Amino acid sequence: MTKTEVTLQHIRAARERIAGKVEWTPTVLSQSLSDRAGHPVHLKLEHHQTTGAFKLRGASNAIAALSPRERLRGVVAASTGNHGRALAHAAKLEGMRAVICMSRLVPENKVDAIRRLGADIRIVGNSQDDAQQEVDRLVAEERLVMLPPFDHADIVAGQGTLGLEIMEQVRDAASVLVPLSGGGLAAGVAAAVKGVSPATKVVGVSMARGAAMKASLDAGRPVQVEELPTLADSLGGGIGLDNRLTFAMCRELLDDVILLSEDEIAAGIRHAYEEEREIVEGAGAVGIGALLAGKVTAKGPVVAILSGRNIDMSVHRRIVCGNAALTERPT
């Protein structure tokens, strides 16, 4: 195994830094999924996090690591919604300015939640790459500090604290299913899990419509993909052609990547609601979706991370009534 920039030591330091700023979320046994799988299946309820998603861990750690001078300048980021909400929340606690840049594909409920936290909102273009161009302009012209959603050592280390919790809560975990987008969560969790238990498999799960990290891993280098509407909107966007960290960490640490259809993602959302009594967004349901679709091979306890709950409830209602309704979503 080659050396990575974010290690177990960095993740443990992040845990100390963000203590009291984030929730340590529970992991519970799913009897319904365990019965289906033939072995224990546990759900990491990270959607119970303060801002409704895991992103608060990385954002809190990154802001805590800023110098006093950087704090005065304020922070900026591109986001598909959850990172922006987390960064706005963490910045507000510190009395800092936050500017969040998003594309028109970000659901309005996520935009509204960020606006309510007092952040400056910029809606730019139809992709995460378009939003990033506005971030680059603000960094150059207004000297804001960029804290990206995934490709940043402090962000990755913060997300990795979730992996530490999993291995303390399910010490005999054979596999951990991690939602996969730009790789911040997957890289951090994998570094933590492998650092504690090298034999435990870490599997990334994403949507078939525009999975940038999977396409990049297949190509052997970061590549661009078309960003498409999907029920797992939080997993949209590219990984950056100049990716410095998460691509290499995912290539090194992930044991497999699973892709899901929109129907399989919808099934995960529906199962979470009907069987587990949990409301999760599409990105948070991909682990359940992969299990229901029979795409997970495991010989022991599995942990699926429910990474977020910030779903448009009108979409959620259509899904639990039996309609994925992707084509009905405004884009």
mmCIF file of N, CA, C and O in Angstrom, residues 139-201:
data_model
loop_
_atom_site.group_PDB
_atom_site.id
_atom_site.type_symbol
_atom_site.label_atom_id
_atom_site.label_comp_id
_atom_site.label_asym_id
_atom_site.label_seq_id
_atom_site.Cartn_x
_atom_site.Cartn_y
_atom_site.Cartn_z
ATOM 1 N N VAL A 139 -12.247 33.652 -5.229
ATOM 2 C CA VAL A 139 -10.947 33.482 -4.575
ATOM 3 C C VAL A 139 -9.951 34.502 -5.115
ATOM 4 O O VAL A 139 -9.199 35.134 -4.359
ATOM 5 N N ALA A 140 -9.956 34.686 -6.451
ATOM 6 C CA ALA A 140 -9.007 35.599 -7.079
ATOM 7 C C ALA A 140 -9.332 37.065 -6.796
ATOM 8 O O ALA A 140 -8.432 37.872 -6.514
ATOM 9 N N GLU A 141 -10.627 37.427 -6.857
ATOM 10 C CA GLU A 141 -11.003 38.832 -6.765
ATOM 11 C C GLU A 141 -11.307 39.301 -5.344
ATOM 12 O O GLU A 141 -11.060 40.464 -5.012
ATOM 13 N N GLU A 142 -11.854 38.416 -4.507
ATOM 14 C CA GLU A 142 -12.244 38.826 -3.155
ATOM 15 C C GLU A 142 -11.415 38.142 -2.074
ATOM 16 O O GLU A 142 -11.636 38.370 -0.888
ATOM 17 N N ARG A 143 -10.484 37.291 -2.478
ATOM 18 C CA ARG A 143 -9.536 36.635 -1.574
ATOM 19 C C ARG A 143 -10.223 35.769 -0.522
ATOM 20 O O ARG A 143 -9.722 35.604 0.588
ATOM 21 N N LEU A 144 -11.378 35.218 -0.863
ATOM 22 C CA LEU A 144 -12.023 34.260 0.023
ATOM 23 C C LEU A 144 -11.209 32.961 0.063
ATOM 24 O O LEU A 144 -10.493 32.637 -0.888
ATOM 25 N N VAL A 145 -11.321 32.234 1.150
ATOM 26 C CA VAL A 145 -10.615 30.955 1.295
ATOM 27 C C VAL A 145 -11.503 29.836 0.764
ATOM 28 O O VAL A 145 -12.624 29.653 1.231
ATOM 29 N N MET A 146 -11.015 29.103 -0.209
ATOM 30 C CA MET A 146 -11.800 28.011 -0.781
ATOM 31 C C MET A 146 -11.683 26.756 0.092
ATOM 32 O O MET A 146 -10.577 26.302 0.405
ATOM 33 N N LEU A 147 -12.831 26.236 0.492
ATOM 34 C CA LEU A 147 -12.894 24.947 1.192
ATOM 35 C C LEU A 147 -13.770 24.022 0.352
ATOM 36 O O LEU A 147 -14.996 24.025 0.477
ATOM 37 N N PRO A 148 -13.165 23.248 -0.523
ATOM 38 C CA PRO A 148 -13.926 22.431 -1.478
ATOM 39 C C PRO A 148 -14.677 21.305 -0.797
ATOM 40 O O PRO A 148 -14.374 20.933 0.348
ATOM 41 N N PRO A 149 -15.649 20.717 -1.476
ATOM 42 C CA PRO A 149 -16.484 19.685 -0.844
ATOM 43 C C PRO A 149 -15.779 18.364 -0.584
ATOM 44 O O PRO A 149 -16.262 17.575 0.235
ATOM 45 N N PHE A 150 -14.650 18.087 -1.250
ATOM 46 C CA PHE A 150 -14.049 16.768 -1.034
ATOM 47 C C PHE A 150 -12.532 16.744 -1.166
ATOM 48 O O PHE A 150 -11.857 16.118 -0.363
ATOM 49 N N ASP A 151 -11.938 17.431 -2.140
ATOM 50 C CA ASP A 151 -10.515 17.255 -2.433
ATOM 51 C C ASP A 151 -9.650 18.180 -1.576
ATOM 52 O O ASP A 151 -8.965 19.074 -2.069
ATOM 53 N N HIS A 152 -9.665 17.947 -0.262
ATOM 54 C CA HIS A 152 -8.973 18.802 0.701
ATOM 55 C C HIS A 152 -8.661 17.928 1.907
ATOM 56 O O HIS A 152 -9.540 17.242 2.437
ATOM 57 N N ALA A 153 -7.411 17.957 2.380
ATOM 58 C CA ALA A 153 -6.984 17.039 3.430
ATOM 59 C C ALA A 153 -7.799 17.194 4.715
ATOM 60 O O ALA A 153 -8.148 16.196 5.359
ATOM 61 N N ASP A 154 -8.112 18.429 5.105
ATOM 62 C CA ASP A 154 -8.868 18.626 6.344
ATOM 63 C C ASP A 154 -10.317 18.164 6.192
ATOM 64 O O ASP A 154 -10.924 17.663 7.152
ATOM 65 N N ILE A 155 -10.876 18.323 4.994
ATOM 66 C CA ILE A 155 -12.230 17.821 4.721
ATOM 67 C C ILE A 155 -12.236 16.298 4.805
ATOM 68 O O ILE A 155 -13.090 15.684 5.477
ATOM 69 N N VAL A 156 -11.288 15.658 4.150
ATOM 70 C CA VAL A 156 -11.220 14.187 4.144
ATOM 71 C C VAL A 156 -11.021 13.650 5.560
ATOM 72 O O VAL A 156 -11.676 12.684 5.974
ATOM 73 N N ALA A 157 -10.130 14.271 6.322
ATOM 74 C CA ALA A 157 -9.877 13.819 7.693
ATOM 75 C C ALA A 157 -11.125 13.948 8.553
ATOM 76 O O ALA A 157 -11.442 13.060 9.354
ATOM 77 N N GLY A 158 -11.863 15.050 8.378
ATOM 78 C CA GLY A 158 -13.105 15.220 9.123
ATOM 79 C C GLY A 158 -14.123 14.153 8.787
ATOM 80 O O GLY A 158 -14.769 13.580 9.682
ATOM 81 N N GLN A 159 -14.285 13.859 7.499
ATOM 82 C CA GLN A 159 -15.232 12.805 7.111
ATOM 83 C C GLN A 159 -14.782 11.443 7.634
ATOM 84 O O GLN A 159 -15.610 10.575 7.931
ATOM 85 N N GLY A 160 -13.481 11.266 7.763
ATOM 86 C CA GLY A 160 -12.962 9.995 8.246
ATOM 87 C C GLY A 160 -13.364 9.666 9.668
ATOM 88 O O GLY A 160 -13.352 8.491 10.069
ATOM 89 N N THR A 161 -13.737 10.686 10.444
ATOM 90 C CA THR A 161 -14.161 10.425 11.821
ATOM 91 C C THR A 161 -15.384 9.517 11.863
ATOM 92 O O THR A 161 -15.600 8.801 12.844
ATOM 93 N N LEU A 162 -16.174 9.544 10.807
ATOM 94 C CA LEU A 162 -17.327 8.650 10.708
ATOM 95 C C LEU A 162 -16.863 7.196 10.670
ATOM 96 O O LEU A 162 -17.481 6.309 11.276
ATOM 97 N N GLY A 163 -15.760 6.939 9.967
ATOM 98 C CA GLY A 163 -15.213 5.587 9.904
ATOM 99 C C GLY A 163 -14.725 5.094 11.253
ATOM 100 O O GLY A 163 -14.878 3.904 11.582
ATOM 101 N N LEU A 164 -14.139 5.990 12.042
ATOM 102 C CA LEU A 164 -13.711 5.607 13.384
ATOM 103 C C LEU A 164 -14.903 5.149 14.220
ATOM 104 O O LEU A 164 -14.830 4.142 14.932
ATOM 105 N N GLU A 165 -15.994 5.903 14.135
ATOM 106 C CA GLU A 165 -17.194 5.543 14.897
ATOM 107 C C GLU A 165 -17.723 4.178 14.471
ATOM 108 O O GLU A 165 -18.122 3.359 15.313
ATOM 109 N N ILE A 166 -17.756 3.936 13.169
ATOM 110 C CA ILE A 166 -18.267 2.653 12.671
ATOM 111 C C ILE A 166 -17.473 1.493 13.263
ATOM 112 O O ILE A 166 -18.045 0.501 13.732
ATOM 113 N N MET A 167 -16.150 1.602 13.273
ATOM 114 C CA MET A 167 -15.330 0.490 13.736
ATOM 115 C C MET A 167 -15.386 0.318 15.244
ATOM 116 O O MET A 167 -15.087 -0.759 15.762
ATOM 117 N N GLU A 168 -15.778 1.354 15.959
ATOM 118 C CA GLU A 168 -16.012 1.220 17.397
ATOM 119 C C GLU A 168 -17.380 0.605 17.675
ATOM 120 O O GLU A 168 -17.552 -0.130 18.651
ATOM 121 N N GLN A 169 -18.340 0.889 16.804
ATOM 122 C CA GLN A 169 -19.710 0.415 17.006
ATOM 123 C C GLN A 169 -19.929 -0.996 16.466
ATOM 124 O O GLN A 169 -20.749 -1.755 17.006
ATOM 125 N N VAL A 170 -19.242 -1.350 15.373
ATOM 126 C CA VAL A 170 -19.359 -2.697 14.780
ATOM 127 C C VAL A 170 -17.937 -3.215 14.557
ATOM 128 O O VAL A 170 -17.393 -3.160 13.456
ATOM 129 N N ARG A 171 -17.343 -3.714 15.606
ATOM 130 C CA ARG A 171 -15.920 -4.069 15.571
ATOM 131 C C ARG A 171 -15.612 -5.223 14.613
ATOM 132 O O ARG A 171 -14.477 -5.345 14.136
ATOM 133 N N ASP A 172 -16.614 -6.048 14.332
ATOM 134 C CA ASP A 172 -16.378 -7.194 13.450
ATOM 135 C C ASP A 172 -16.902 -6.953 12.037
ATOM 136 O O ASP A 172 -17.134 -7.908 11.284
ATOM 137 N N ALA A 173 -17.066 -5.704 11.638
ATOM 138 C CA ALA A 173 -17.583 -5.397 10.297
ATOM 139 C C ALA A 173 -16.708 -6.030 9.222
ATOM 140 O O ALA A 173 -15.486 -5.872 9.221
ATOM 141 N N ALA A 174 -17.354 -6.746 8.311
ATOM 142 C CA ALA A 174 -16.640 -7.343 7.184
ATOM 143 C C ALA A 174 -16.595 -6.389 5.998
ATOM 144 O O ALA A 174 -15.629 -6.394 5.223
ATOM 145 N N SER A 175 -17.671 -5.588 5.836
ATOM 146 C CA SER A 175 -17.748 -4.648 4.714
ATOM 147 C C SER A 175 -18.449 -3.375 5.166
ATOM 148 O O SER A 175 -19.376 -3.423 5.984
ATOM 149 N N VAL A 176 -18.011 -2.250 4.601
ATOM 150 C CA VAL A 176 -18.652 -0.960 4.837
ATOM 151 C C VAL A 176 -19.037 -0.385 3.478
ATOM 152 O O VAL A 176 -18.192 -0.297 2.575
ATOM 153 N N LEU A 177 -20.321 -0.017 3.324
ATOM 154 C CA LEU A 177 -20.830 0.553 2.080
ATOM 155 C C LEU A 177 -20.885 2.067 2.223
ATOM 156 O O LEU A 177 -21.573 2.582 3.107
ATOM 157 N N VAL A 178 -20.168 2.777 1.351
ATOM 158 C CA VAL A 178 -20.013 4.224 1.467
ATOM 159 C C VAL A 178 -20.536 4.913 0.207
ATOM 160 O O VAL A 178 -20.089 4.583 -0.906
ATOM 161 N N PRO A 179 -21.453 5.868 0.316
ATOM 162 C CA PRO A 179 -21.851 6.650 -0.861
ATOM 163 C C PRO A 179 -20.623 7.312 -1.483
ATOM 164 O O PRO A 179 -19.777 7.871 -0.771
ATOM 165 N N LEU A 180 -20.524 7.257 -2.813
ATOM 166 C CA LEU A 180 -19.317 7.707 -3.507
ATOM 167 C C LEU A 180 -19.654 8.798 -4.518
ATOM 168 O O LEU A 180 -20.448 8.588 -5.432
ATOM 169 N N SER A 181 -19.037 9.947 -4.353
ATOM 170 C CA SER A 181 -19.172 11.048 -5.304
ATOM 171 C C SER A 181 -17.769 11.540 -5.639
ATOM 172 O O SER A 181 -17.027 10.879 -6.349
ATOM 173 N N GLY A 182 -17.372 12.681 -5.070
ATOM 174 C CA GLY A 182 -16.017 13.171 -5.297
ATOM 175 C C GLY A 182 -14.969 12.429 -4.499
ATOM 176 O O GLY A 182 -13.773 12.584 -4.738
ATOM 177 N N GLY A 183 -15.410 11.635 -3.534
ATOM 178 C CA GLY A 183 -14.494 10.759 -2.820
ATOM 179 C C GLY A 183 -14.060 11.238 -1.453
ATOM 180 O O GLY A 183 -13.288 10.542 -0.783
ATOM 181 N N GLY A 184 -14.537 12.391 -0.979
ATOM 182 C CA GLY A 184 -14.133 12.856 0.338
ATOM 183 C C GLY A 184 -14.570 11.923 1.444
ATOM 184 O O GLY A 184 -13.778 11.556 2.324
ATOM 185 N N LEU A 185 -15.844 11.513 1.415
ATOM 186 C CA LEU A 185 -16.355 10.580 2.416
ATOM 187 C C LEU A 185 -15.715 9.209 2.246
ATOM 188 O O LEU A 185 -15.248 8.601 3.217
ATOM 189 N N ALA A 186 -15.699 8.704 1.032
ATOM 190 C CA ALA A 186 -15.170 7.360 0.789
ATOM 191 C C ALA A 186 -13.689 7.274 1.154
ATOM 192 O O ALA A 186 -13.255 6.300 1.795
ATOM 193 N N ALA A 187 -12.905 8.286 0.794
ATOM 194 C CA ALA A 187 -11.476 8.270 1.106
ATOM 195 C C ALA A 187 -11.248 8.341 2.611
ATOM 196 O O ALA A 187 -10.428 7.598 3.165
ATOM 197 N N GLY A 188 -11.972 9.232 3.289
ATOM 198 C CA GLY A 188 -11.794 9.375 4.721
ATOM 199 C C GLY A 188 -12.225 8.147 5.488
ATOM 200 O O GLY A 188 -11.520 7.664 6.383
ATOM 201 N N VAL A 189 -13.407 7.623 5.157
ATOM 202 C CA VAL A 189 -13.902 6.428 5.828
ATOM 203 C C VAL A 189 -12.972 5.246 5.557
ATOM 204 O O VAL A 189 -12.643 4.475 6.471
ATOM 205 N N ALA A 190 -12.534 5.095 4.314
ATOM 206 C CA ALA A 190 -11.658 3.968 3.980
ATOM 207 C C ALA A 190 -10.332 4.065 4.726
ATOM 208 O O ALA A 190 -9.809 3.054 5.216
ATOM 209 N N ALA A 191 -9.773 5.268 4.840
ATOM 210 C CA ALA A 191 -8.518 5.437 5.565
ATOM 211 C C ALA A 191 -8.683 5.062 7.035
ATOM 212 O O ALA A 191 -7.808 4.427 7.635
ATOM 213 N N ALA A 192 -9.816 5.455 7.626
ATOM 214 C CA ALA A 192 -10.075 5.124 9.025
ATOM 215 C C ALA A 192 -10.311 3.634 9.206
ATOM 216 O O ALA A 192 -9.724 2.996 10.093
ATOM 217 N N VAL A 193 -11.180 3.064 8.376
ATOM 218 C CA VAL A 193 -11.531 1.652 8.505
ATOM 219 C C VAL A 193 -10.314 0.767 8.267
ATOM 220 O O VAL A 193 -10.020 -0.144 9.062
ATOM 221 N N LYS A 194 -9.594 1.021 7.184
ATOM 222 C CA LYS A 194 -8.419 0.207 6.874
ATOM 223 C C LYS A 194 -7.315 0.406 7.911
ATOM 224 O O LYS A 194 -6.549 -0.514 8.195
ATOM 225 N N GLY A 195 -7.246 1.617 8.476
ATOM 226 C CA GLY A 195 -6.246 1.870 9.499
ATOM 227 C C GLY A 195 -6.498 1.066 10.763
ATOM 228 O O GLY A 195 -5.564 0.649 11.458
ATOM 229 N N VAL A 196 -7.758 0.841 11.079
ATOM 230 C CA VAL A 196 -8.139 0.068 12.271
ATOM 231 C C VAL A 196 -8.229 -1.420 11.962
ATOM 232 O O VAL A 196 -7.794 -2.261 12.758
ATOM 233 N N SER A 197 -8.813 -1.756 10.796
ATOM 234 C CA SER A 197 -9.060 -3.155 10.441
ATOM 235 C C SER A 197 -8.757 -3.364 8.958
ATOM 236 O O SER A 197 -9.657 -3.264 8.113
ATOM 237 N N PRO A 198 -7.508 -3.641 8.601
ATOM 238 C CA PRO A 198 -7.120 -3.754 7.186
ATOM 239 C C PRO A 198 -7.922 -4.789 6.393
ATOM 240 O O PRO A 198 -8.068 -4.650 5.175
ATOM 241 N N ALA A 199 -8.478 -5.792 7.064
ATOM 242 C CA ALA A 199 -9.210 -6.846 6.352
ATOM 243 C C ALA A 199 -10.634 -6.432 5.995
ATOM 244 O O ALA A 199 -11.272 -7.079 5.154
ATOM 245 N N THR A 200 -11.152 -5.375 6.614
ATOM 246 C CA THR A 200 -12.521 -4.944 6.325
ATOM 247 C C THR A 200 -12.579 -4.308 4.943
ATOM 248 O O THR A 200 -11.771 -3.436 4.611
ATOM 249 N N LYS A 201 -13.540 -4.748 4.135
ATOM 250 C CA LYS A 201 -13.689 -4.193 2.793
ATOM 251 C C LYS A 201 -14.475 -2.889 2.849
ATOM 252 O O LYS A 201 -15.423 -2.752 3.632
#
